[in-house]
PDB file of C-alpha atoms in Angstrom:
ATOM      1  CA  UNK T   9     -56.465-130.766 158.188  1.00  0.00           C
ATOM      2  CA  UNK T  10     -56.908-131.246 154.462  1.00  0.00           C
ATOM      3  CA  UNK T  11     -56.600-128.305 152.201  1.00  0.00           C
ATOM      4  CA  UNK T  12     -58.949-127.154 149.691  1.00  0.00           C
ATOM      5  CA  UNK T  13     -59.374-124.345 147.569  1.00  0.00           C
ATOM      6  CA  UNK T  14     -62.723-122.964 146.417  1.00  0.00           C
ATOM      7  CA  UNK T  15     -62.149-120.562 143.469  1.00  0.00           C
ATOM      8  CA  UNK T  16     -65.329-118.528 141.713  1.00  0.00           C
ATOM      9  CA  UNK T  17     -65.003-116.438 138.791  1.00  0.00           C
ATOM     10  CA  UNK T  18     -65.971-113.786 137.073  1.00  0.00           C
ATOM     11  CA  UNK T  19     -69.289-112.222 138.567  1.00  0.00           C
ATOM     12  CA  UNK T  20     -69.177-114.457 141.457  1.00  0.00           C
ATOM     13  CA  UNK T  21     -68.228-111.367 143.738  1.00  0.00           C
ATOM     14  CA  UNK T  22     -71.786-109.952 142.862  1.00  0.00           C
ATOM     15  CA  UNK T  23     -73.594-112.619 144.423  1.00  0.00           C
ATOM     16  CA  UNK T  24     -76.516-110.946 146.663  1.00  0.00           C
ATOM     17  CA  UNK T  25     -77.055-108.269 144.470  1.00  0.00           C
ATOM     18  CA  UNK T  26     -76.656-109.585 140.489  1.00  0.00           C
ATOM     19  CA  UNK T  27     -80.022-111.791 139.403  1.00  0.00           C
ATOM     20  CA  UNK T  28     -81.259-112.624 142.966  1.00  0.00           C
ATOM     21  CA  UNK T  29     -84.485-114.622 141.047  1.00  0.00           C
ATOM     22  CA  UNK T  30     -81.328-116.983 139.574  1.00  0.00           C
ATOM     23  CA  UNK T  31     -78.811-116.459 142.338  1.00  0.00           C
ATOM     24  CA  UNK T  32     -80.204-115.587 145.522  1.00  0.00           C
ATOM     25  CA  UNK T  33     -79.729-113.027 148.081  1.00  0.00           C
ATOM     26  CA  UNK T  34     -76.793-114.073 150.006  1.00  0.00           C
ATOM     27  CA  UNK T  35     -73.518-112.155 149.438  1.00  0.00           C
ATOM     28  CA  UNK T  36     -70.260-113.573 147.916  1.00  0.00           C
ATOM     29  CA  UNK T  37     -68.745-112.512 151.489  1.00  0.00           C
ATOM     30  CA  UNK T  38     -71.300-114.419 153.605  1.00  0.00           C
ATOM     31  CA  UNK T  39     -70.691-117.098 150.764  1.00  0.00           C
ATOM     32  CA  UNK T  40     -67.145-116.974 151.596  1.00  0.00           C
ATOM     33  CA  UNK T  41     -67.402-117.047 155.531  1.00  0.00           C
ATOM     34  CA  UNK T  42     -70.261-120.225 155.484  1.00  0.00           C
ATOM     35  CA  UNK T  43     -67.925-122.162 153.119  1.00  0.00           C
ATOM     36  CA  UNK T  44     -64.949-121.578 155.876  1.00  0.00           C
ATOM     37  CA  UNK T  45     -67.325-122.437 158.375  1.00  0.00           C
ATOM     38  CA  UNK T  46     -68.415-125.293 156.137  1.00  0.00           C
ATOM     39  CA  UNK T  47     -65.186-126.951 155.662  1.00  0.00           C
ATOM     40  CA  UNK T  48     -63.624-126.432 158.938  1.00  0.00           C
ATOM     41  CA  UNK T  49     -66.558-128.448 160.373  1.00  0.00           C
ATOM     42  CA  UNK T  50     -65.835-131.709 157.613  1.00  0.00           C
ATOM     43  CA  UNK T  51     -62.209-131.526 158.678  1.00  0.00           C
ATOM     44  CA  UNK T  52     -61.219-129.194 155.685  1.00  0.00           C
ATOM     45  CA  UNK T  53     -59.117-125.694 155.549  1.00  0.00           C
ATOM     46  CA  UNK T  54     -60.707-124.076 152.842  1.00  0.00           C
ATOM     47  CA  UNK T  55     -59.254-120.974 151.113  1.00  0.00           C
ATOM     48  CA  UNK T  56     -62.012-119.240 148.981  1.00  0.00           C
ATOM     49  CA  UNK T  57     -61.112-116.859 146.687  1.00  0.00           C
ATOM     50  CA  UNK T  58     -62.926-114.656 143.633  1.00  0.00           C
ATOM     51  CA  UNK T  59     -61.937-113.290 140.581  1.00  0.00           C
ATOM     52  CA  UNK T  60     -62.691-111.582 137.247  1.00  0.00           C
ATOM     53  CA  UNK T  61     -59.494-112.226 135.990  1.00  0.00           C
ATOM     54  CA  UNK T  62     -59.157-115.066 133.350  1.00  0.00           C
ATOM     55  CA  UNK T  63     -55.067-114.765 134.195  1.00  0.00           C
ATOM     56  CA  UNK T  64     -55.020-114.699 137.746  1.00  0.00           C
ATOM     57  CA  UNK T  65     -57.794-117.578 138.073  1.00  0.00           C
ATOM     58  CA  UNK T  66     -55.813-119.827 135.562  1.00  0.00           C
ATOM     59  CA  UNK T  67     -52.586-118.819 137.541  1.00  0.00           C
ATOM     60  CA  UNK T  68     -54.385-120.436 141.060  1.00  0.00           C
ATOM     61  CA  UNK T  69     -55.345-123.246 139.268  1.00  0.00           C
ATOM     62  CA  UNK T  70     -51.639-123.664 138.468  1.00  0.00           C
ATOM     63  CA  UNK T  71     -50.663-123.023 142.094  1.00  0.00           C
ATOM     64  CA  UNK T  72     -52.945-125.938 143.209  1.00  0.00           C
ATOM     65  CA  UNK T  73     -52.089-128.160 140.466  1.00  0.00           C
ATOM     66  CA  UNK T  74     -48.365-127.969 141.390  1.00  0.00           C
ATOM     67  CA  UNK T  75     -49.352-128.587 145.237  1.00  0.00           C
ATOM     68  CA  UNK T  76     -51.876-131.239 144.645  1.00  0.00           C
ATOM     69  CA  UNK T  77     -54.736-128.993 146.443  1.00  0.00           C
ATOM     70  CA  UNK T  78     -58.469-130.350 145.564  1.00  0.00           C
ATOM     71  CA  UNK T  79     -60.084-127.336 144.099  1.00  0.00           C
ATOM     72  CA  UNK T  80     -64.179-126.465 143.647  1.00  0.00           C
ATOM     73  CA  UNK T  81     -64.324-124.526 141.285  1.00  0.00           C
ATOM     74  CA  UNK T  82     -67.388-122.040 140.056  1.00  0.00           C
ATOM     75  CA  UNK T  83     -66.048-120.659 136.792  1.00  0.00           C
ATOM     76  CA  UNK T  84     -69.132-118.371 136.159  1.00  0.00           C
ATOM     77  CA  UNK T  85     -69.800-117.635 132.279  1.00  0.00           C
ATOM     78  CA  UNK T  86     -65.729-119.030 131.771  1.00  0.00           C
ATOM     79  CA  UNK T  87     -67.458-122.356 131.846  1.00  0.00           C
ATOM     80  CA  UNK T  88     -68.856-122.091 128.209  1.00  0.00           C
ATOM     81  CA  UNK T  89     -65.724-121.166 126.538  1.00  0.00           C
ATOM     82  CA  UNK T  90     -62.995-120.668 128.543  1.00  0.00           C
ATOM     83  CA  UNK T  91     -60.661-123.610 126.665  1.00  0.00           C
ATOM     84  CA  UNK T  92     -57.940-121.738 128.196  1.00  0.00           C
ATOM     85  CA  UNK T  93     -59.255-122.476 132.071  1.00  0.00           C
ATOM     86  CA  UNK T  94     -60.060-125.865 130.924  1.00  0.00           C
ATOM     87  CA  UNK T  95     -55.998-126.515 129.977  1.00  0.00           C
ATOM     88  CA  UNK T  96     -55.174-125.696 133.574  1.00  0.00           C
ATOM     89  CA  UNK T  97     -58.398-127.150 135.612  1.00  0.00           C
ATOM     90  CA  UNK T  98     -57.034-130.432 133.863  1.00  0.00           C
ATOM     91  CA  UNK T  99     -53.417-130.318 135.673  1.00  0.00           C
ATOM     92  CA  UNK T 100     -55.402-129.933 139.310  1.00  0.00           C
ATOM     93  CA  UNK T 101     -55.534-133.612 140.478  1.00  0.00           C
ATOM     94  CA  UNK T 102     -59.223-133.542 142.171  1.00  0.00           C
ATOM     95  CA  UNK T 103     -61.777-130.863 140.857  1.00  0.00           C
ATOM     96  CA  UNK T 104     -65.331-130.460 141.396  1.00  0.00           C
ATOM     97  CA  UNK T 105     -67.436-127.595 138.868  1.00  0.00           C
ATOM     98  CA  UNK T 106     -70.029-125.811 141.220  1.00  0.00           C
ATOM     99  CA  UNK T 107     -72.907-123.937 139.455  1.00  0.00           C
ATOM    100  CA  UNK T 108     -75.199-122.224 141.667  1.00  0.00           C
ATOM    101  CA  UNK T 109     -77.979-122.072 138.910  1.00  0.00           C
ATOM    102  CA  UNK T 110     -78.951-125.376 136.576  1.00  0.00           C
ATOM    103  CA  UNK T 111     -76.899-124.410 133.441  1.00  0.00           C
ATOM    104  CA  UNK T 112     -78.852-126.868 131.708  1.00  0.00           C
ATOM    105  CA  UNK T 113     -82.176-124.976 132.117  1.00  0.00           C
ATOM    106  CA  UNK T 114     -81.115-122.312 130.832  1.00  0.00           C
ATOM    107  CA  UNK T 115     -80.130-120.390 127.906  1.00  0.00           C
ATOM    108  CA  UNK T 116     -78.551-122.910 125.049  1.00  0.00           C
ATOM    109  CA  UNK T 117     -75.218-121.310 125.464  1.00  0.00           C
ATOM    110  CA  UNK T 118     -75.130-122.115 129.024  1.00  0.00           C
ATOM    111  CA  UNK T 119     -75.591-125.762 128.458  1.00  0.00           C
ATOM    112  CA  UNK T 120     -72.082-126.743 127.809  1.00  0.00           C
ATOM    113  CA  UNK T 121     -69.434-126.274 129.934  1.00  0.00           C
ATOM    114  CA  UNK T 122     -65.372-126.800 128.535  1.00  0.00           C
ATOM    115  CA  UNK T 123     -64.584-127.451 132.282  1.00  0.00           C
ATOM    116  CA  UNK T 124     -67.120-130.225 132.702  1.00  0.00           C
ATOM    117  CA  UNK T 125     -65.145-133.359 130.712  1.00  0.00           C
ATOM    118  CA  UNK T 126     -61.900-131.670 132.930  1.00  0.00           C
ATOM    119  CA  UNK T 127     -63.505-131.978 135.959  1.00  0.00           C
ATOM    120  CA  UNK T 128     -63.305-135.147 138.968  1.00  0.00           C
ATOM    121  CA  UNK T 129     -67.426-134.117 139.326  1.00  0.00           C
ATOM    122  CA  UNK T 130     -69.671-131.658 138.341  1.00  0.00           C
ATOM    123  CA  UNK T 131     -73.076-130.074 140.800  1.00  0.00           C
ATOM    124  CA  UNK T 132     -75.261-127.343 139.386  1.00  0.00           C
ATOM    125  CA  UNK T 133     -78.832-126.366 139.912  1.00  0.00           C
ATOM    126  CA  UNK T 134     -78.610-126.838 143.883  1.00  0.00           C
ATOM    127  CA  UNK T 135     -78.267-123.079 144.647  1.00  0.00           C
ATOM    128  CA  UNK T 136     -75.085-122.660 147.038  1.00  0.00           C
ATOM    129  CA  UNK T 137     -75.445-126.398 148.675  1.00  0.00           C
ATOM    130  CA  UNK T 138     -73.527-127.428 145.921  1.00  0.00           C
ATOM    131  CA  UNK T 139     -70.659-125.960 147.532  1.00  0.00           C
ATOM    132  CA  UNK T 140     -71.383-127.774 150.633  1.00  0.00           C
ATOM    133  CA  UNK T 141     -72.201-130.852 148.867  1.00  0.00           C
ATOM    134  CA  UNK T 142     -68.829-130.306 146.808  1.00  0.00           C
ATOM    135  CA  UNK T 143     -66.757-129.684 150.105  1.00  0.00           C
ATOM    136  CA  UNK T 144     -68.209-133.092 151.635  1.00  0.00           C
ATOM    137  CA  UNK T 145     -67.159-134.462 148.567  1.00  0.00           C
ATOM    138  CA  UNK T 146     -63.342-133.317 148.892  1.00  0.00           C
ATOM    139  CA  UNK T 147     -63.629-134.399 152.533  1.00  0.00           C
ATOM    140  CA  UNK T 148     -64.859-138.259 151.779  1.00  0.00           C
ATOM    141  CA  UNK T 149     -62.507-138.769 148.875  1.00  0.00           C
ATOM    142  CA  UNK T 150     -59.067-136.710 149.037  1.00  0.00           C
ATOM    143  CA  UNK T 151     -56.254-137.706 151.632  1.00  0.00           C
ATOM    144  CA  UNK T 152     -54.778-135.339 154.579  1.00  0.00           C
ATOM    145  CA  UNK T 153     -51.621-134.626 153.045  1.00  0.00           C
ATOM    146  CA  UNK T 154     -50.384-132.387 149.843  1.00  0.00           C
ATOM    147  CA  UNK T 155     -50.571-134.311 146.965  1.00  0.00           C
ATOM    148  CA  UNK T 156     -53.034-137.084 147.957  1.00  0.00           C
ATOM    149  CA  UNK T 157     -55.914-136.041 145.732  1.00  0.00           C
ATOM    150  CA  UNK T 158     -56.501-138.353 142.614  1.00  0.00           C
ATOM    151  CA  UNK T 159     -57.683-137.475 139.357  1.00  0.00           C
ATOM    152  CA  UNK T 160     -60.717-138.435 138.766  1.00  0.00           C
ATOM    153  CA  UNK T 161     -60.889-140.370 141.613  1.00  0.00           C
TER     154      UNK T 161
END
């Protein structure tokens, strides 16, 4: 099965209880178990994983770059300025920016992300079907073994 990595940053674990009106209800954990779910039914073994370290999310984005793993990423507020996360999201071969929320509609500082011009594709505004979307993505495009994904394919 092709691997994938879904990686979600800092706040992402509060999902289900942080700004329901913007983010919903659903927990990061039930998040975590659909998009397993998710992928396993496109064909995919998906490792999600959350963080509110800048260091150790820049340090997985490292570990799939030098593996050639297709990542979806959800940097959370890291998006807007993180120049630092965009330097290693540009190694990883096949990337696709999730935002649960349109960043666009919101407040100006939200409207730009760094990761954005790093990225293979870029979903926001579709509430967490973007992951799903993003994970059909991965599935359509990227090959079965290590190393397969293309940049900007």
């Amino acid at each position: 099965m092709k691997q994938v990595v879904v990686l979600n940053g800092v706040n992402l674990g509060r999902l289900g209880v942080r700004d329901p009106g913007v983010y919903g209800l659903v927990t990061y954990a039930q998040l975590a178990e659909h998009l397993v779910g998710t992928g396993s039914g496109l064909g995919l073994t998906v490792d999600v994983r959350q963080t509110d370290s800048e260091q150790e999310m820049i340090s997985w984005l490292h570990e799939a770059a030098d593996r050639g793993t297709p990542v979806v990423i959800n940097p959370g507020a890291w998006s807007h300025y993180s120049y630092a996360l965009a330097d290693a999201a540009r190694e990883v071969p096949f990337l696709v920016e999730v935002h649960i929320s349109n960043i666009h509609a919101r407040e100006e500082f939200r409207h730009h992300s760094v990761i954005s011009g790093v990225a293979t594709g870029v979903i926001a505004g579709l509430g967490l079907a973007g992951y799903d979307y993003a994970l059909a993505h991965v599935a359509a495009t990227v090959g079965d073994q290590p190393g397969d994904a293309q940049h900007r394919a």
